[in-house]
Amino acid sequence: MTLKPDVEAFFDEATSTLSYIVIDTVSSKCAIIDAVLDYDPASGKVSYQSADKLIDYVQKRKLEVVWILDTHPHADHLSAMDYLLDTYGSAGAKTAIGQGITKVQALWSDKFNFEDEFKADGSQFNCLLDPKETFKLGNLECEVIATPGHTPSCCTFRIGDALFVGDTLFMPDGGSARADFPGGDARTLYRSIQTILSFPEEMRIFVCHDYQPGGRAMEYETTVGAQKADNIHVGGGKSEEEFVELRTQRDKTLGAPRLLYPSLQVNIRAGRLNPVESNGQIYMKTPVTKS
């Protein structure tokens, strides 16, 4: 019998991001998925209100944090992974991400001209997770499922009867993630979505973003069956060619995420800020392109 974890969602309105605490109710062990580090690009100020909400909840429920997971290196919000590791690492919590992170690190560390000491080998994370690798969260069986397309490193975490899909799928009325970032690919994304939709229809799906189409209230939980039937980009048996055409045309209309550059600089470092420079200051870099 597949055990059912308790899932608590936390919505960051500034970035429309959902973070999750996933709990094995028998052992009170938990995983934190896709935590947000607050960042104001105008002032350069980093703060911790969003992550502190997770910490407060863990304390209130008397939980033990075992895993700090990111589904991929997000391009629209900074990861609070390192801040949470500072809080829970001494008690044994580990940070983890899919092994495809090394491809993203190699690409973006070059674009940002990172320091020579930076290694694009994933060593900034405690664990790199292989596709189909399994791990335990208390009594819950967890599985890593490679779902690239949005980025080369995207993965879905199956924890008990729940799938945490990152940006690969949104709620059915929101469709799917863009595939036009460097290393992204619409055809690969379609095939990854089909992998998710191959699970039993009753499997729960938890999305990483909800942009509240039409102004509706925020939603974050759906099912494989609902996505197969109603997802506006892949539902109703849409073919790969139909999806690629739709996704490609839609991506052409999208601008860069507001926090693209600061997010990627931090997130490929496992949530760490750039190194302190000789004047004692930390900087975020913005590549400049001449038209």
mmCIF file of C-alpha atoms in Angstrom, residues 15-177:
data_model
loop_
_atom_site.group_PDB
_atom_site.id
_atom_site.type_symbol
_atom_site.label_atom_id
_atom_site.label_comp_id
_atom_site.label_asym_id
_atom_site.label_seq_id
_atom_site.Cartn_x
_atom_site.Cartn_y
_atom_site.Cartn_z
ATOM 1 C CA THR A 15 6.812 35.287 -6.978
ATOM 2 C CA SER A 16 3.631 33.160 -7.172
ATOM 3 C CA THR A 17 5.722 30.300 -5.780
ATOM 4 C CA LEU A 18 4.533 27.362 -3.711
ATOM 5 C CA SER A 19 6.864 25.770 -1.201
ATOM 6 C CA TYR A 20 5.965 22.539 0.569
ATOM 7 C CA ILE A 21 6.623 20.752 3.802
ATOM 8 C CA VAL A 22 6.022 17.041 3.215
ATOM 9 C CA ILE A 23 5.546 15.007 6.381
ATOM 10 C CA ASP A 24 5.689 11.356 7.318
ATOM 11 C CA THR A 25 3.082 11.445 10.077
ATOM 12 C CA VAL A 26 4.368 8.228 11.678
ATOM 13 C CA SER A 27 7.940 9.426 12.313
ATOM 14 C CA SER A 28 7.360 13.229 12.113
ATOM 15 C CA LYS A 29 10.229 13.433 9.636
ATOM 16 C CA CYS A 30 9.769 15.920 6.816
ATOM 17 C CA ALA A 31 11.161 17.303 3.577
ATOM 18 C CA ILE A 32 11.064 20.954 2.540
ATOM 19 C CA ILE A 33 10.644 21.479 -1.212
ATOM 20 C CA ASP A 34 11.339 24.659 -3.239
ATOM 21 C CA ALA A 35 11.778 27.119 -0.365
ATOM 22 C CA VAL A 36 11.897 30.848 -1.199
ATOM 23 C CA LEU A 37 14.557 33.367 -0.158
ATOM 24 C CA ASP A 38 13.094 36.878 -0.266
ATOM 25 C CA TYR A 39 14.977 39.355 -2.460
ATOM 26 C CA ASP A 40 14.227 42.948 -3.454
ATOM 27 C CA PRO A 41 16.125 43.697 -6.696
ATOM 28 C CA ALA A 42 15.693 47.458 -6.373
ATOM 29 C CA SER A 43 17.510 47.669 -3.040
ATOM 30 C CA GLY A 44 19.509 44.440 -3.247
ATOM 31 C CA LYS A 45 18.073 43.421 0.129
ATOM 32 C CA VAL A 46 17.831 39.758 1.105
ATOM 33 C CA SER A 47 15.380 38.780 3.847
ATOM 34 C CA TYR A 48 13.977 35.605 5.317
ATOM 35 C CA GLN A 49 10.265 36.011 6.030
ATOM 36 C CA SER A 50 9.172 33.247 3.650
ATOM 37 C CA ALA A 51 11.717 30.726 4.918
ATOM 38 C CA ASP A 52 11.013 31.652 8.533
ATOM 39 C CA LYS A 53 7.370 30.670 8.018
ATOM 40 C CA LEU A 54 8.596 27.175 7.147
ATOM 41 C CA ILE A 55 10.865 27.097 10.196
ATOM 42 C CA ASP A 56 8.038 28.246 12.456
ATOM 43 C CA TYR A 57 5.763 25.516 11.111
ATOM 44 C CA VAL A 58 8.421 22.837 11.613
ATOM 45 C CA GLN A 59 8.877 23.992 15.195
ATOM 46 C CA LYS A 60 5.143 24.142 15.847
ATOM 47 C CA ARG A 61 4.611 20.593 14.578
ATOM 48 C CA LYS A 62 7.818 19.340 16.266
ATOM 49 C CA LEU A 63 9.066 17.928 12.970
ATOM 50 C CA GLU A 64 12.503 16.664 12.015
ATOM 51 C CA VAL A 65 13.786 18.077 8.724
ATOM 52 C CA VAL A 66 15.579 15.325 6.817
ATOM 53 C CA TRP A 67 15.659 16.679 3.256
ATOM 54 C CA ILE A 68 15.853 20.174 1.745
ATOM 55 C CA LEU A 69 14.972 19.707 -1.924
ATOM 56 C CA ASP A 70 14.794 21.888 -5.021
ATOM 57 C CA THR A 71 13.024 20.525 -8.089
ATOM 58 C CA HIS A 72 15.396 22.584 -10.286
ATOM 59 C CA PRO A 73 17.420 25.832 -10.202
ATOM 60 C CA HIS A 74 14.541 28.294 -10.377
ATOM 61 C CA ALA A 75 14.744 31.363 -12.609
ATOM 62 C CA ASP A 76 12.027 33.376 -10.880
ATOM 63 C CA HIS A 77 12.895 33.219 -7.197
ATOM 64 C CA LEU A 78 15.948 32.712 -5.031
ATOM 65 C CA SER A 79 16.241 29.438 -3.148
ATOM 66 C CA ALA A 80 16.350 29.427 0.661
ATOM 67 C CA MET A 81 18.115 26.072 0.603
ATOM 68 C CA ASP A 82 21.333 27.329 2.228
ATOM 69 C CA TYR A 83 19.473 29.311 4.900
ATOM 70 C CA LEU A 84 17.548 26.176 5.846
ATOM 71 C CA LEU A 85 20.726 24.110 5.832
ATOM 72 C CA ASP A 86 22.233 26.553 8.333
ATOM 73 C CA THR A 87 19.225 25.858 10.549
ATOM 74 C CA TYR A 88 18.892 22.095 10.141
ATOM 75 C CA GLY A 89 22.177 20.804 8.736
ATOM 76 C CA SER A 90 23.768 20.177 12.110
ATOM 77 C CA ALA A 91 20.871 17.825 12.897
ATOM 78 C CA GLY A 92 21.484 15.829 9.726
ATOM 79 C CA ALA A 93 19.312 17.503 7.087
ATOM 80 C CA LYS A 94 20.726 17.315 3.561
ATOM 81 C CA THR A 95 20.262 19.483 0.487
ATOM 82 C CA ALA A 96 19.550 17.683 -2.777
ATOM 83 C CA ILE A 97 18.737 18.355 -6.426
ATOM 84 C CA GLY A 98 18.712 16.355 -9.647
ATOM 85 C CA GLN A 99 22.078 15.504 -11.200
ATOM 86 C CA GLY A 100 21.248 17.624 -14.263
ATOM 87 C CA ILE A 101 22.196 20.683 -12.194
ATOM 88 C CA THR A 102 25.756 20.310 -13.492
ATOM 89 C CA LYS A 103 24.588 21.165 -17.016
ATOM 90 C CA VAL A 104 22.909 24.340 -15.769
ATOM 91 C CA GLN A 105 25.938 25.248 -13.653
ATOM 92 C CA ALA A 106 28.288 24.871 -16.612
ATOM 93 C CA LEU A 107 26.108 27.086 -18.768
ATOM 94 C CA TRP A 108 25.351 29.888 -16.326
ATOM 95 C CA SER A 109 28.610 30.050 -14.392
ATOM 96 C CA ASP A 110 30.276 30.850 -17.706
ATOM 97 C CA LYS A 111 27.655 33.489 -18.563
ATOM 98 C CA PHE A 112 28.191 35.152 -15.187
ATOM 99 C CA ASN A 113 31.980 34.768 -15.360
ATOM 100 C CA PHE A 114 32.048 33.147 -11.929
ATOM 101 C CA GLU A 115 35.250 32.961 -9.929
ATOM 102 C CA ASP A 116 37.802 30.327 -10.959
ATOM 103 C CA GLU A 117 37.181 28.409 -7.744
ATOM 104 C CA PHE A 118 33.555 27.666 -8.663
ATOM 105 C CA LYS A 119 33.142 24.041 -9.734
ATOM 106 C CA ALA A 120 30.281 23.075 -12.061
ATOM 107 C CA ASP A 121 30.102 19.607 -10.537
ATOM 108 C CA GLY A 122 27.159 19.910 -8.165
ATOM 109 C CA SER A 123 29.409 19.808 -5.106
ATOM 110 C CA GLN A 124 27.583 22.816 -3.641
ATOM 111 C CA PHE A 125 24.724 20.423 -2.784
ATOM 112 C CA ASN A 126 24.945 17.605 -0.246
ATOM 113 C CA CYS A 127 23.400 15.120 -2.685
ATOM 114 C CA LEU A 128 22.911 14.887 -6.442
ATOM 115 C CA LEU A 129 19.979 12.619 -7.189
ATOM 116 C CA ASP A 130 20.047 10.244 -10.148
ATOM 117 C CA PRO A 131 16.955 9.549 -12.239
ATOM 118 C CA LYS A 132 14.966 6.655 -10.741
ATOM 119 C CA GLU A 133 16.964 6.894 -7.514
ATOM 120 C CA THR A 134 14.959 6.143 -4.394
ATOM 121 C CA PHE A 135 15.371 7.494 -0.893
ATOM 122 C CA LYS A 136 13.453 7.413 2.364
ATOM 123 C CA LEU A 137 11.538 10.041 4.283
ATOM 124 C CA GLY A 138 10.789 8.219 7.495
ATOM 125 C CA ASN A 139 8.439 5.432 6.430
ATOM 126 C CA LEU A 140 7.692 7.030 3.079
ATOM 127 C CA GLU A 141 9.258 5.762 -0.138
ATOM 128 C CA CYS A 142 10.533 8.564 -2.363
ATOM 129 C CA GLU A 143 11.552 8.403 -6.009
ATOM 130 C CA VAL A 144 13.419 10.804 -8.285
ATOM 131 C CA ILE A 145 11.931 11.189 -11.770
ATOM 132 C CA ALA A 146 13.858 13.131 -14.399
ATOM 133 C CA THR A 147 11.462 15.577 -16.091
ATOM 134 C CA PRO A 148 13.659 17.932 -18.163
ATOM 135 C CA GLY A 149 12.396 20.384 -20.758
ATOM 136 C CA HIS A 150 11.843 23.536 -18.732
ATOM 137 C CA THR A 151 15.509 23.176 -17.724
ATOM 138 C CA PRO A 152 17.892 20.244 -18.222
ATOM 139 C CA SER A 153 17.912 19.598 -14.480
ATOM 140 C CA CYS A 154 14.191 19.492 -13.693
ATOM 141 C CA CYS A 155 13.027 16.519 -11.694
ATOM 142 C CA THR A 156 9.800 15.400 -10.072
ATOM 143 C CA PHE A 157 9.798 13.955 -6.581
ATOM 144 C CA ARG A 158 7.335 11.156 -5.883
ATOM 145 C CA ILE A 159 6.777 10.932 -2.142
ATOM 146 C CA GLY A 160 4.202 8.307 -1.286
ATOM 147 C CA ASP A 161 1.116 9.074 -3.374
ATOM 148 C CA ALA A 162 2.196 12.647 -4.168
ATOM 149 C CA LEU A 163 4.112 14.073 -7.132
ATOM 150 C CA PHE A 164 5.969 17.358 -6.700
ATOM 151 C CA VAL A 165 6.432 18.461 -10.290
ATOM 152 C CA GLY A 166 8.233 21.788 -9.956
ATOM 153 C CA ASP A 167 7.518 24.024 -12.962
ATOM 154 C CA THR A 168 6.875 21.184 -15.406
ATOM 155 C CA LEU A 169 3.088 21.434 -15.010
ATOM 156 C CA PHE A 170 0.836 24.108 -13.553
ATOM 157 C CA MET A 171 -2.785 23.678 -12.518
ATOM 158 C CA PRO A 172 -4.911 22.451 -15.457
ATOM 159 C CA ASP A 173 -6.071 25.982 -16.323
ATOM 160 C CA GLY A 174 -2.440 27.194 -16.253
ATOM 161 C CA GLY A 175 -0.911 24.646 -18.637
ATOM 162 C CA SER A 176 2.814 24.017 -18.605
ATOM 163 C CA ALA A 177 6.165 25.680 -18.059
#
